[in-house]
Tab-separated table of C-alpha atoms in Angstrom:
chain	number	residue	atom	x	y	z
A	1	MET	CA	-8.370	27.507	-34.705
A	2	MET	CA	-8.351	24.336	-32.690
A	3	ALA	CA	-5.472	22.235	-31.256
A	4	ARG	CA	-5.463	18.909	-29.644
A	5	LEU	CA	-3.031	17.365	-27.117
A	6	PHE	CA	-3.086	14.419	-24.598
A	7	SER	CA	-3.107	14.359	-20.873
A	8	ALA	CA	-4.261	11.727	-18.140
A	9	ASP	CA	-6.619	11.500	-15.428
A	10	LEU	CA	-6.661	9.130	-12.368
A	11	ARG	CA	-9.160	6.466	-11.762
A	12	GLY	CA	-8.295	4.642	-8.526
A	13	ILE	CA	-4.387	3.547	-9.180
A	14	GLU	CA	-5.118	3.588	-12.949
A	15	ALA	CA	-4.538	6.410	-15.347
A	16	VAL	CA	-6.951	7.155	-18.259
A	17	LEU	CA	-6.132	8.899	-21.400
A	18	VAL	CA	-7.772	12.436	-21.716
A	19	ASP	CA	-8.023	14.415	-25.089
A	20	VAL	CA	-7.256	17.952	-24.274
A	21	GLU	CA	-8.968	20.093	-27.159
A	22	VAL	CA	-8.672	24.061	-27.102
A	23	ASP	CA	-10.751	26.018	-29.621
A	24	VAL	CA	-10.163	29.736	-29.932
A	25	GLN	CA	-12.598	31.780	-32.124
A	26	PRO	CA	-13.130	35.406	-32.611
A	27	GLY	CA	-16.043	36.811	-30.467
A	28	MET	CA	-16.622	37.988	-27.145
A	29	VAL	CA	-13.894	37.285	-24.543
A	30	CYS	CA	-14.915	34.316	-22.707
A	31	TYR	CA	-13.210	31.123	-21.343
A	32	THR	CA	-15.264	27.879	-20.973
A	33	THR	CA	-14.140	24.572	-19.603
A	34	VAL	CA	-16.337	21.402	-20.426
A	35	GLY	CA	-16.025	17.637	-19.903
A	36	LEU	CA	-17.017	17.271	-16.279
A	37	PRO	CA	-14.146	19.504	-14.750
A	38	ASP	CA	-13.971	19.758	-10.911
A	39	ALA	CA	-12.853	23.083	-9.227
A	40	ALA	CA	-9.122	22.535	-9.498
A	41	VAL	CA	-9.581	21.978	-13.341
A	42	LYS	CA	-11.817	25.066	-13.699
A	43	GLU	CA	-9.176	27.202	-11.747
A	44	SER	CA	-6.690	26.149	-14.225
A	45	ARG	CA	-7.787	29.136	-16.241
A	46	GLU	CA	-6.154	31.583	-13.939
A	47	ARG	CA	-2.923	29.455	-13.569
A	48	VAL	CA	-2.409	29.058	-17.375
A	49	LYS	CA	-3.186	32.656	-17.819
A	50	GLY	CA	-0.471	33.769	-15.356
A	51	ALA	CA	1.895	31.231	-16.658
A	52	LEU	CA	1.703	32.308	-20.155
A	53	LEU	CA	1.702	35.938	-19.533
A	54	ASN	CA	4.669	35.760	-17.118
A	55	SER	CA	6.683	33.525	-19.466
A	56	GLY	CA	6.335	36.034	-22.182
A	57	TYR	CA	3.605	34.353	-24.254
A	58	GLN	CA	0.066	35.473	-25.077
A	59	PHE	CA	-3.237	34.704	-23.609
A	60	PRO	CA	-5.975	34.870	-26.183
A	61	ALA	CA	-8.509	37.626	-25.566
A	62	GLU	CA	-11.201	35.777	-27.579
A	63	GLN	CA	-13.818	32.957	-27.257
A	64	VAL	CA	-11.732	30.032	-25.650
A	65	THR	CA	-13.321	26.592	-25.265
A	66	VAL	CA	-11.462	23.838	-23.431
A	67	ASN	CA	-12.730	20.321	-23.848
A	68	LEU	CA	-11.623	17.428	-21.812
A	69	ALA	CA	-12.780	14.291	-23.210
A	70	PRO	CA	-14.309	11.667	-22.741
A	71	ALA	CA	-16.956	14.028	-21.545
A	72	ASP	CA	-18.718	11.490	-19.275
A	73	ILE	CA	-15.614	10.932	-16.905
A	74	ARG	CA	-15.074	13.452	-14.276
A	75	LYS	CA	-11.790	15.318	-14.308
A	76	GLU	CA	-9.911	16.081	-11.024
A	77	GLY	CA	-6.687	17.732	-10.222
A	78	SER	CA	-4.339	20.300	-11.464
A	79	HIS	CA	-2.213	18.151	-13.760
A	80	HIS	CA	-3.978	19.021	-16.937
A	81	ASP	CA	-2.486	22.720	-16.696
A	82	LEU	CA	0.451	21.845	-18.915
A	83	ALA	CA	-1.497	20.158	-21.814
A	84	ILE	CA	-4.010	23.116	-21.591
A	85	ALA	CA	-1.229	25.599	-21.899
A	86	CYS	CA	0.551	24.062	-24.730
A	87	ALA	CA	-2.668	23.249	-26.562
A	88	MET	CA	-3.727	26.996	-26.313
A	89	MET	CA	-0.467	27.986	-27.686
A	90	ALA	CA	-0.814	25.691	-30.459
A	91	ALA	CA	-4.372	26.981	-31.217
A	92	THR	CA	-3.079	30.608	-31.340
A	93	ALA	CA	-0.113	29.766	-33.574
A	94	GLN	CA	2.553	30.480	-30.855
A	95	LEU	CA	3.580	26.899	-30.996
A	96	SER	CA	3.698	24.036	-33.595
A	97	PRO	CA	4.910	21.055	-31.642
A	98	GLN	CA	6.288	18.124	-33.622
A	99	ASN	CA	4.448	14.808	-33.438
A	100	PRO	CA	2.238	16.255	-30.810
A	101	LEU	CA	-0.058	13.139	-30.516
A	102	ASP	CA	3.058	11.026	-29.578
A	103	LEU	CA	3.288	13.193	-26.350
A	104	LEU	CA	1.554	12.848	-22.973
A	105	PHE	CA	1.589	16.071	-20.883
A	106	SER	CA	1.071	16.099	-17.070
A	107	GLY	CA	2.053	18.932	-14.719
A	108	GLU	CA	0.641	21.905	-12.631
A	109	LEU	CA	1.665	25.362	-13.652
A	110	ALA	CA	2.535	27.941	-11.200
A	111	LEU	CA	1.724	31.826	-11.991
A	112	ASN	CA	5.413	32.362	-12.939
A	113	GLY	CA	5.482	29.504	-15.416
A	114	ALA	CA	7.217	27.038	-13.190
A	115	LEU	CA	6.111	23.445	-13.173
A	116	ARG	CA	5.100	21.901	-9.956
A	117	PRO	CA	4.812	18.211	-9.134
A	118	VAL	CA	1.606	16.283	-9.214
A	119	LYS	CA	0.309	13.203	-7.584
A	120	GLY	CA	-0.160	9.956	-9.425
A	121	ILE	CA	2.617	10.343	-11.897
A	122	LEU	CA	3.588	6.481	-11.837
A	123	PRO	CA	0.159	5.430	-13.213
A	124	VAL	CA	0.466	7.958	-15.995
A	125	ALA	CA	3.857	6.870	-16.842
A	126	LEU	CA	2.516	3.240	-17.037
A	127	LEU	CA	-0.218	4.552	-19.418
A	128	ALA	CA	2.382	6.514	-21.414
A	129	ARG	CA	4.303	3.270	-21.904
A	130	GLN	CA	1.273	1.114	-22.868
A	131	LEU	CA	0.296	3.717	-25.601
A	132	GLY	CA	3.953	4.313	-26.785
A	133	LYS	CA	3.991	7.898	-25.858
A	134	THR	CA	6.724	10.201	-24.521
A	135	LEU	CA	5.753	11.637	-21.076
A	136	LEU	CA	6.450	15.341	-20.368
A	137	CYS	CA	6.358	15.990	-16.607
A	138	PRO	CA	7.803	18.228	-13.906
A	139	ALA	CA	11.421	17.497	-12.986
A	140	ALA	CA	10.404	16.835	-9.386
A	141	ASN	CA	8.245	13.957	-10.681
A	142	ALA	CA	10.960	12.363	-13.083
A	143	ASP	CA	12.583	9.881	-10.623
A	144	GLU	CA	9.200	8.316	-9.999
A	145	ALA	CA	8.039	8.346	-13.671
A	146	ALA	CA	11.371	6.924	-14.756
A	147	VAL	CA	10.767	3.864	-12.679
A	148	VAL	CA	8.640	2.329	-15.445
A	149	GLU	CA	10.950	0.509	-17.839
A	150	GLY	CA	10.414	1.398	-21.499
A	151	CYS	CA	8.720	4.870	-20.811
A	152	ARG	CA	10.576	7.983	-22.211
A	153	VAL	CA	10.352	10.599	-19.691
A	154	ILE	CA	11.303	14.308	-20.342
A	155	PRO	CA	11.816	16.226	-17.275
A	156	LEU	CA	10.719	20.015	-17.378
A	157	ARG	CA	11.539	22.837	-15.036
A	158	ASP	CA	8.957	25.424	-16.396
A	159	LEU	CA	6.734	26.097	-19.379
A	160	VAL	CA	9.421	28.216	-21.304
A	161	GLN	CA	11.652	25.201	-21.214
A	162	CYS	CA	8.657	23.031	-22.552
A	163	VAL	CA	7.936	25.367	-25.354
A	164	ARG	CA	11.599	25.304	-26.337
A	165	PHE	CA	11.637	21.511	-26.370
A	166	LEU	CA	8.633	21.345	-28.470
A	167	ARG	CA	9.984	23.873	-30.722
A	168	GLY	CA	13.076	21.998	-31.109
A	169	ASP	CA	15.080	24.809	-29.840
A	170	GLU	CA	16.359	22.774	-26.864
A	171	ALA	CA	17.430	19.147	-26.634
A	172	ILE	CA	16.337	17.230	-23.341
A	173	GLU	CA	17.850	13.978	-22.659
A	174	PRO	CA	15.259	11.559	-21.257
A	175	HIS	CA	15.444	10.966	-17.511
A	176	PRO	CA	17.601	7.966	-16.745
A	177	ARG	CA	16.224	4.954	-15.066
A	178	ARG	CA	17.551	3.397	-11.988
A	179	ARG	CA	17.815	-0.234	-11.450
A	180	TYR	CA	15.540	-1.600	-8.703
A	181	GLU	CA	18.538	-3.423	-7.184
A	182	GLU	CA	20.263	-0.105	-6.781
A	183	ILE	CA	17.264	1.470	-4.905
A	184	LEU	CA	16.716	-1.591	-2.440
A	185	GLN	CA	17.817	-0.615	1.060
A	186	ASP	CA	17.875	-2.472	4.438
A	187	PRO	CA	15.446	-1.433	7.135
A	188	PRO	CA	16.845	1.347	9.748
A	189	SER	CA	19.555	-0.496	11.954
A	190	ARG	CA	18.690	1.782	15.139
A	191	LEU	CA	15.806	-0.813	15.859
A	192	CYS	CA	16.800	-4.506	16.454
A	193	PHE	CA	14.959	-7.481	18.032
A	194	THR	CA	17.945	-7.738	20.505
A	195	ASP	CA	16.392	-4.482	22.201
A	196	VAL	CA	13.576	-6.741	23.267
A	197	ARG	CA	14.396	-8.659	26.616
A	198	GLY	CA	12.890	-12.098	26.922
A	199	GLN	CA	9.746	-12.822	24.696
A	200	ALA	CA	11.516	-15.664	22.691
A	201	GLN	CA	8.112	-17.168	21.929
A	202	VAL	CA	6.715	-13.987	20.591
A	203	LYS	CA	9.699	-13.308	18.474
A	204	ARG	CA	9.454	-16.648	17.046
A	205	ALA	CA	5.744	-16.153	16.098
A	206	LEU	CA	6.680	-12.762	14.639
A	207	GLU	CA	9.405	-14.467	12.612
A	208	VAL	CA	6.725	-17.126	11.054
A	209	ALA	CA	4.300	-14.133	10.361
A	210	ALA	CA	6.935	-12.167	8.512
A	211	ALA	CA	7.983	-15.273	6.458
A	212	GLY	CA	4.584	-16.073	5.379
A	213	GLY	CA	2.734	-12.618	5.481
A	214	HIS	CA	0.433	-13.843	8.179
A	215	ASN	CA	-1.687	-11.654	10.383
A	216	VAL	CA	-0.957	-11.610	14.203
A	217	LEU	CA	-2.723	-10.468	17.390
A	218	MET	CA	-0.624	-9.925	20.456
A	219	MET	CA	-2.328	-9.819	23.670
A	220	GLY	CA	-0.903	-9.004	27.132
A	221	PRO	CA	-0.706	-6.593	30.064
A	222	PRO	CA	0.534	-3.073	29.607
A	223	GLY	CA	4.265	-2.673	29.506
A	224	SER	CA	4.973	-6.359	28.328
A	225	GLY	CA	6.575	-5.081	25.030
A	226	LYS	CA	3.645	-5.349	22.490
A	227	SER	CA	4.400	-1.995	20.915
A	228	MET	CA	8.054	-2.364	21.078
A	229	LEU	CA	7.943	-5.756	19.206
A	230	ALA	CA	5.570	-4.214	16.620
A	231	LYS	CA	7.938	-1.427	15.918
A	232	ARG	CA	10.720	-3.897	15.336
A	233	PHE	CA	8.747	-6.154	13.213
A	234	PRO	CA	9.407	-4.276	9.898
A	235	THR	CA	13.185	-4.870	10.481
A	236	ILE	CA	12.760	-8.451	9.884
A	237	LEU	CA	10.507	-8.104	6.900
A	238	PRO	CA	11.899	-9.385	3.492
A	239	PRO	CA	12.666	-7.012	0.634
A	240	MET	CA	9.809	-6.438	-1.903
A	241	ALA	CA	9.951	-7.885	-5.449
A	242	PHE	CA	9.975	-5.159	-8.010
A	243	GLU	CA	6.319	-6.080	-9.012
A	244	GLU	CA	5.315	-5.508	-5.273
A	245	ALA	CA	7.207	-2.359	-4.951
A	246	LEU	CA	5.629	-1.002	-8.212
A	247	GLU	CA	2.047	-1.537	-7.307
A	248	THR	CA	2.754	-0.186	-3.699
A	249	THR	CA	4.256	2.927	-5.192
A	250	ARG	CA	1.115	3.424	-7.362
A	251	ILE	CA	-1.079	3.644	-4.218
A	252	HIS	CA	1.373	6.181	-2.505
A	253	SER	CA	1.668	8.080	-5.792
A	254	VAL	CA	-2.129	8.579	-6.010
A	255	ARG	CA	-2.082	9.986	-2.543
A	256	GLY	CA	0.706	12.452	-3.499
A	257	GLU	CA	3.406	10.924	-1.251
A	258	MET	CA	5.977	10.275	-3.900
A	259	ALA	CA	6.640	13.689	-5.431
A	260	GLY	CA	10.189	14.866	-4.831
A	261	THR	CA	11.538	11.536	-3.321
A	262	ARG	CA	14.888	10.587	-4.535
A	263	GLU	CA	14.169	6.998	-4.959
A	264	GLY	CA	11.147	7.334	-7.046
A	265	ILE	CA	9.736	4.104	-5.726
A	266	VAL	CA	8.710	2.571	-2.446
A	267	ALA	CA	11.606	0.195	-1.651
A	268	LEU	CA	10.793	-0.538	2.009
A	269	ARG	CA	7.626	-2.406	2.983
A	270	PRO	CA	5.051	0.197	4.316
A	271	PHE	CA	4.359	0.346	8.043
A	272	ARG	CA	1.140	2.086	8.875
A	273	ALA	CA	-0.023	2.645	12.444
A	274	PRO	CA	-3.169	4.757	12.405
A	275	HIS	CA	-4.433	5.983	15.688
A	276	HIS	CA	-7.571	4.279	17.266
A	277	THR	CA	-9.685	7.502	16.531
A	278	VAL	CA	-9.333	6.935	12.728
A	279	SER	CA	-12.481	7.164	10.929
A	280	TYR	CA	-14.112	4.612	8.481
A	281	ALA	CA	-13.155	6.606	5.326
A	282	GLY	CA	-9.624	7.133	6.814
A	283	MET	CA	-9.174	3.375	6.977
A	284	VAL	CA	-10.962	2.045	4.109
A	285	GLY	CA	-10.586	5.180	1.835
A	286	GLY	CA	-13.010	7.556	0.293
A	287	GLY	CA	-13.857	11.201	0.722
A	288	ALA	CA	-15.149	13.838	-1.698
A	289	ASN	CA	-12.370	12.899	-4.236
A	290	VAL	CA	-11.937	9.208	-3.495
A	291	LEU	CA	-8.379	8.311	-2.192
A	292	PRO	CA	-6.931	5.103	-0.720
A	293	GLY	CA	-7.014	4.684	3.079
A	294	GLU	CA	-4.743	3.192	5.541
A	295	ILE	CA	-5.320	-0.478	4.543
A	296	SER	CA	-4.237	0.428	0.848
A	297	LEU	CA	-1.424	2.434	1.899
A	298	ALA	CA	-0.204	-0.623	3.979
A	299	HIS	CA	-0.366	-2.753	0.787
A	300	ASN	CA	2.517	-5.352	0.805
A	301	GLY	CA	3.467	-4.133	4.297
A	302	VAL	CA	2.120	-3.935	7.613
A	303	LEU	CA	-0.961	-2.463	9.308
A	304	PHE	CA	-0.403	-1.946	12.994
A	305	LEU	CA	-3.426	-1.283	15.130
A	306	ASP	CA	-2.244	-0.756	18.708
A	307	GLU	CA	-4.999	-0.922	21.389
A	308	LEU	CA	-6.972	-2.883	19.029
A	309	THR	CA	-10.164	-2.876	21.272
A	310	GLU	CA	-10.245	1.089	21.168
A	311	PHE	CA	-10.874	1.207	17.535
A	312	LYS	CA	-14.520	1.724	16.492
A	313	ARG	CA	-16.545	-1.483	15.943
A	314	ASP	CA	-17.409	-0.389	12.211
A	315	VAL	CA	-13.680	0.349	11.570
A	316	LEU	CA	-12.714	-3.110	12.839
A	317	GLU	CA	-15.309	-4.693	10.885
A	318	SER	CA	-14.310	-3.049	7.666
A	319	LEU	CA	-11.162	-5.087	7.616
A	320	ARG	CA	-12.831	-8.527	7.351
A	321	GLN	CA	-13.396	-8.165	3.602
A	322	PRO	CA	-9.955	-6.896	2.585
A	323	LEU	CA	-8.020	-9.453	4.778
A	324	GLU	CA	-9.934	-12.248	2.673
A	325	ASP	CA	-9.938	-10.762	-0.731
A	326	ARG	CA	-6.782	-8.398	-0.528
A	327	HIS	CA	-8.555	-5.533	-2.148
A	328	VAL	CA	-11.159	-2.925	-1.072
A	329	THR	CA	-13.931	-1.733	-3.400
A	330	ILE	CA	-15.389	1.826	-2.725
A	331	ALA	CA	-18.756	2.402	-4.361
A	332	ARG	CA	-20.077	5.789	-5.145
A	333	ALA	CA	-23.282	6.999	-6.882
A	334	LYS	CA	-21.129	7.818	-10.114
A	335	GLU	CA	-18.233	5.491	-9.920
A	336	THR	CA	-16.735	2.333	-8.339
A	337	LEU	CA	-12.968	2.174	-7.441
A	338	THR	CA	-10.950	-0.678	-6.359
A	339	TYR	CA	-7.788	-0.506	-4.490
A	340	PRO	CA	-5.356	-3.148	-3.517
A	341	ALA	CA	-5.071	-4.106	0.096
A	342	ALA	CA	-2.761	-7.102	0.608
A	343	PHE	CA	-1.498	-6.180	4.072
A	344	THR	CA	-0.361	-8.042	7.121
A	345	LEU	CA	-2.552	-7.118	10.154
A	346	LEU	CA	-0.537	-6.747	13.377
A	347	GLY	CA	-2.720	-6.103	16.105
A	348	ALA	CA	-1.920	-5.402	20.046
A	349	SER	CA	-4.330	-5.249	22.790
A	350	ASN	CA	-4.733	-5.691	26.596
A	351	PRO	CA	-6.767	-8.636	27.766
A	352	CYS	CA	-9.238	-6.524	29.941
A	353	PRO	CA	-10.046	-2.948	30.620
A	354	CYS	CA	-7.647	-2.731	33.487
A	355	GLY	CA	-5.059	-4.767	31.435
A	356	TYR	CA	-3.914	-7.466	33.984
A	357	HIS	CA	-6.409	-10.348	33.318
A	358	GLY	CA	-4.309	-13.483	33.555
A	359	ASP	CA	-1.175	-11.605	34.807
A	360	PRO	CA	0.430	-13.440	37.662
A	361	GLY	CA	2.211	-10.273	38.945
A	362	ARG	CA	-0.903	-7.930	39.094
A	363	ARG	CA	-4.239	-8.462	40.330
A	364	CYS	CA	-7.196	-7.855	37.735
A	365	ARG	CA	-9.888	-5.409	39.007
A	366	CYS	CA	-12.286	-6.297	36.139
A	367	THR	CA	-15.502	-8.289	36.481
A	368	PRO	CA	-16.029	-11.284	34.235
A	369	GLN	CA	-18.862	-9.253	32.459
A	370	GLN	CA	-16.486	-6.243	31.977
A	371	ILE	CA	-13.782	-8.598	30.369
A	372	ALA	CA	-16.363	-10.177	28.111
A	373	ARG	CA	-17.798	-6.857	26.972
A	374	TYR	CA	-14.221	-5.637	26.317
A	375	LEU	CA	-13.053	-8.603	24.413
A	376	ALA	CA	-16.484	-8.588	22.262
A	377	LYS	CA	-15.093	-5.495	20.692
A	378	ILE	CA	-13.096	-8.015	18.447
A	379	SER	CA	-15.750	-10.037	16.698
A	380	GLY	CA	-15.353	-13.834	16.089
A	381	PRO	CA	-15.302	-13.396	12.266
A	382	LEU	CA	-12.423	-10.905	12.530
A	383	MET	CA	-10.620	-13.224	14.891
A	384	ASP	CA	-11.005	-16.161	12.579
A	385	ARG	CA	-8.854	-14.211	10.068
A	386	VAL	CA	-6.099	-13.857	12.425
A	387	ASP	CA	-3.590	-16.698	11.783
A	388	ILE	CA	-1.234	-16.135	14.651
A	389	GLN	CA	-2.712	-15.217	18.217
A	390	ILE	CA	0.003	-14.987	20.773
A	391	GLU	CA	-0.028	-14.102	24.435
A	392	VAL	CA	2.711	-11.485	25.605
A	393	THR	CA	3.586	-12.098	29.145
A	394	SER	CA	5.240	-9.637	31.626
A	395	VAL	CA	9.058	-9.609	31.552
A	396	ALA	CA	10.474	-10.669	34.784
A	397	PRO	CA	12.904	-7.973	36.440
A	398	ASP	CA	16.107	-9.996	36.147
A	399	GLU	CA	15.423	-10.478	32.286
A	400	LEU	CA	14.986	-6.651	31.965
A	401	ARG	CA	18.524	-6.057	33.521
A	402	GLN	CA	20.246	-8.568	31.403
A	403	ALA	CA	22.501	-7.379	28.432
A	404	PRO	CA	21.046	-7.340	25.022
A	405	CYS	CA	20.969	-11.016	23.817
A	406	GLY	CA	19.319	-12.996	21.253
A	407	GLU	CA	19.456	-13.000	17.522
A	408	THR	CA	19.629	-9.577	15.614
A	409	SER	CA	16.905	-8.616	13.270
A	410	ALA	CA	19.343	-8.911	10.551
A	411	ALA	CA	19.930	-12.633	11.204
A	412	ILE	CA	16.089	-13.337	11.599
A	413	ARG	CA	15.573	-11.362	8.311
A	414	GLY	CA	17.959	-13.495	6.397
A	415	ARG	CA	15.887	-16.593	7.301
A	416	VAL	CA	12.714	-14.799	6.472
A	417	ALA	CA	14.072	-13.776	3.029
A	418	ALA	CA	15.177	-17.335	2.235
A	419	ALA	CA	11.754	-18.595	3.078
A	420	ARG	CA	10.103	-16.037	0.810
A	421	ARG	CA	12.350	-16.972	-1.979
A	422	ALA	CA	11.362	-20.446	-1.634
A	423	GLN	CA	7.562	-19.247	-1.773
A	424	TRP	CA	8.241	-17.086	-5.014
A	425	LYS	CA	9.888	-20.065	-6.617
A	426	ARG	CA	6.964	-22.299	-5.634
A	427	PHE	CA	4.205	-19.912	-6.934
A	428	ASP	CA	6.238	-19.094	-10.152
A	429	ASN	CA	5.029	-15.383	-10.634
A	430	ASN	CA	1.431	-16.395	-10.480
A	431	GLY	CA	0.483	-13.363	-8.400
A	432	VAL	CA	1.019	-15.123	-4.929
A	433	PHE	CA	3.935	-13.579	-3.173
A	434	CYS	CA	3.600	-15.473	0.153
A	435	ASN	CA	1.926	-18.386	1.724
A	436	ALA	CA	-0.838	-16.176	3.270
A	437	HIS	CA	-2.149	-15.170	-0.064
A	438	MET	CA	-2.739	-18.930	-1.233
A	439	ASP	CA	-6.210	-19.738	-2.268
A	440	GLU	CA	-8.045	-23.218	-1.644
A	441	LYS	CA	-6.396	-24.738	-4.768
A	442	ASN	CA	-3.042	-23.498	-3.752
A	443	VAL	CA	-3.378	-24.900	-0.362
A	444	GLU	CA	-4.620	-28.300	-1.702
A	445	GLU	CA	-1.538	-28.385	-4.140
A	446	HIS	CA	1.226	-27.107	-1.794
A	447	CYS	CA	0.245	-28.548	1.583
A	448	PRO	CA	-0.033	-32.183	1.267
A	449	LEU	CA	0.323	-34.108	4.609
A	450	SER	CA	1.642	-37.475	5.518
A	451	ALA	CA	-0.743	-39.964	7.276
A	452	ASP	CA	0.521	-39.097	10.640
A	453	ALA	CA	0.257	-35.292	10.222
A	454	GLU	CA	-3.198	-35.914	8.837
A	455	ARG	CA	-4.393	-37.770	11.909
A	456	PHE	CA	-2.971	-35.033	14.198
A	457	LEU	CA	-4.830	-32.354	12.259
A	458	LEU	CA	-7.973	-34.085	12.259
A	459	ALA	CA	-7.832	-34.605	16.071
A	460	ALA	CA	-6.863	-30.862	16.552
A	461	LEU	CA	-9.812	-29.761	14.409
A	462	LYS	CA	-12.257	-31.833	16.394
A	463	ALA	CA	-10.851	-31.051	19.717
A	464	LEU	CA	-10.795	-27.055	19.196
A	465	GLY	CA	-13.894	-26.599	16.892
A	466	ILE	CA	-11.769	-24.833	14.213
A	467	THR	CA	-13.811	-23.447	11.340
A	468	ALA	CA	-13.023	-24.202	7.702
A	469	ARG	CA	-11.303	-20.866	7.398
A	470	GLY	CA	-9.135	-21.645	10.389
A	471	HIS	CA	-8.296	-25.017	9.125
A	472	HIS	CA	-6.778	-23.423	5.848
A	473	ARG	CA	-4.994	-20.823	7.849
A	474	ILE	CA	-3.477	-23.499	9.932
A	475	LEU	CA	-2.130	-25.203	6.948
A	476	LYS	CA	-0.680	-21.905	5.389
A	477	VAL	CA	1.221	-21.337	8.721
A	478	ALA	CA	2.355	-24.866	8.828
A	479	ARG	CA	3.645	-24.416	5.291
A	480	THR	CA	5.569	-21.241	6.229
A	481	ILE	CA	7.150	-22.984	9.381
A	482	ALA	CA	8.336	-25.797	7.150
A	483	ASP	CA	9.848	-23.173	4.569
A	484	LEU	CA	11.647	-21.647	7.499
A	485	GLU	CA	13.201	-25.140	8.163
A	486	GLU	CA	13.771	-25.622	4.441
A	487	SER	CA	11.561	-28.629	4.467
A	488	GLU	CA	9.696	-29.793	1.495
A	489	ASN	CA	7.039	-31.522	3.287
A	490	ILE	CA	4.880	-30.318	6.244
A	491	LYS	CA	5.560	-32.417	9.342
A	492	THR	CA	3.564	-32.973	12.570
A	493	ALA	CA	5.785	-30.723	14.521
A	494	HIS	CA	5.090	-27.954	11.833
A	495	LEU	CA	1.336	-28.458	12.267
A	496	ALA	CA	1.715	-28.643	16.095
A	497	GLU	CA	3.259	-25.156	16.202
A	498	ALA	CA	0.690	-23.709	13.822
A	499	VAL	CA	-2.148	-25.138	15.804
A	500	GLN	CA	-1.067	-23.565	19.097
A	501	TYR	CA	-1.235	-20.144	17.334
A	502	ARG	CA	-4.915	-20.765	16.796
A	503	THR	CA	-5.792	-21.732	20.421
A	504	PHE	CA	-5.416	-18.198	21.775
A	505	ASP	CA	-8.944	-16.979	20.853
A	506	ARG	CA	-10.637	-20.119	22.458
A	507	LYS	CA	-8.663	-19.550	25.663
A	508	LEU	CA	-9.625	-15.904	25.974
A	509	PHE	CA	-12.814	-15.543	24.195
A	510	GLY	CA	-14.367	-18.728	25.405
A	511	ASN	CA	-15.452	-19.934	21.938
């Protein structure tokens, strides 16, 4: 006898439908799984057997064939366990579920029949909504799955409860969906920009970066506050729109970082700070079972690279294409996967090996050749993709001993959020969430200049030798500065501030 149910498999951050067919025939006792299963899928035999027997059901002592279709797509993970177990019970007349083809199963079985959470349930829930199916999943995954509006999610504790539900012996209410507005939260209040003494110019640059999603490089001597400023940068970032949060959560869900979380969705912008020893695959993504890397986990958030020049050259160069295209494509012999990677790059570095080049208070011990070799680790094309390049100077002793002063992170975040709202309104839900994501057509449409501003920009481009990419990035930063001042037009003062953020690489790199 044969039975058929539906499960799902992951391809990148998308879920694809999988037909789970179980055929039980008289004959020599054997169990075969076909359909390009990986080791975790093949081992489902032991998990399903233990779960059935320990839950009081029968495991067929016959010839069992499990087919996972389509057969040309590799099946990975343990989330097919529940569908295989229920289909096996249906094939042996232990279960006759009502409307089985209207259901989508996802869950890992423990040997005692309990359901364990699986990764990637959010893409599965999106697939279930698209197909009009009810999703049966572990209770620990229910909060995450219920984020999807219009998806009917049935939370289950174990196999016994699943069988009782399918038989109609137990009614289970769909898991309630929480409104995104109820989940939104402010960044932790223990960190604030008032903790940083001095550095008013750097704080201003970070405010502009947060308002427009612009990339930043801070360069200065050790102890000047670069890392301290970077750790407080998330406290001024605006809240995510629901569409941003949903896409960000899909990436973290595929990595298995969402199971059991109370909110079920990433409500705060990610802040990823990998160590400088991170590998190419760790940064970009990859592995035997391809998973997103740090640049995708920072999607719609911040990727902070402290001691930028200590990262491997190939790791830094791997950022060039994602910074431009806002996604990364990982090609393998049998498949090609694309992950979103629209992150804000926040880098921090010393200006030389000893760290004190250009510092008026300490003497630099490095030779010009050592400095040039040290800075050459950051290539020109990568620097060209950094919108804001700011020098962080040492803080004077009298400033260090002052009481906390300056604006709080909450006050700055209020202006940043207002600027982002203006940008969302301007781009009208066309997939652009901030000024940094504008393409050439958007720049031409939304960054017109007056005659005076046009003359100023032309003179700056000629004097500084700025590239075409740098020209567009200056206009984007100027547009953000105008948004912070609630100005409809880009003025010469806005351009002047944007241009000064592009002169840093010329000063230190000698371009």
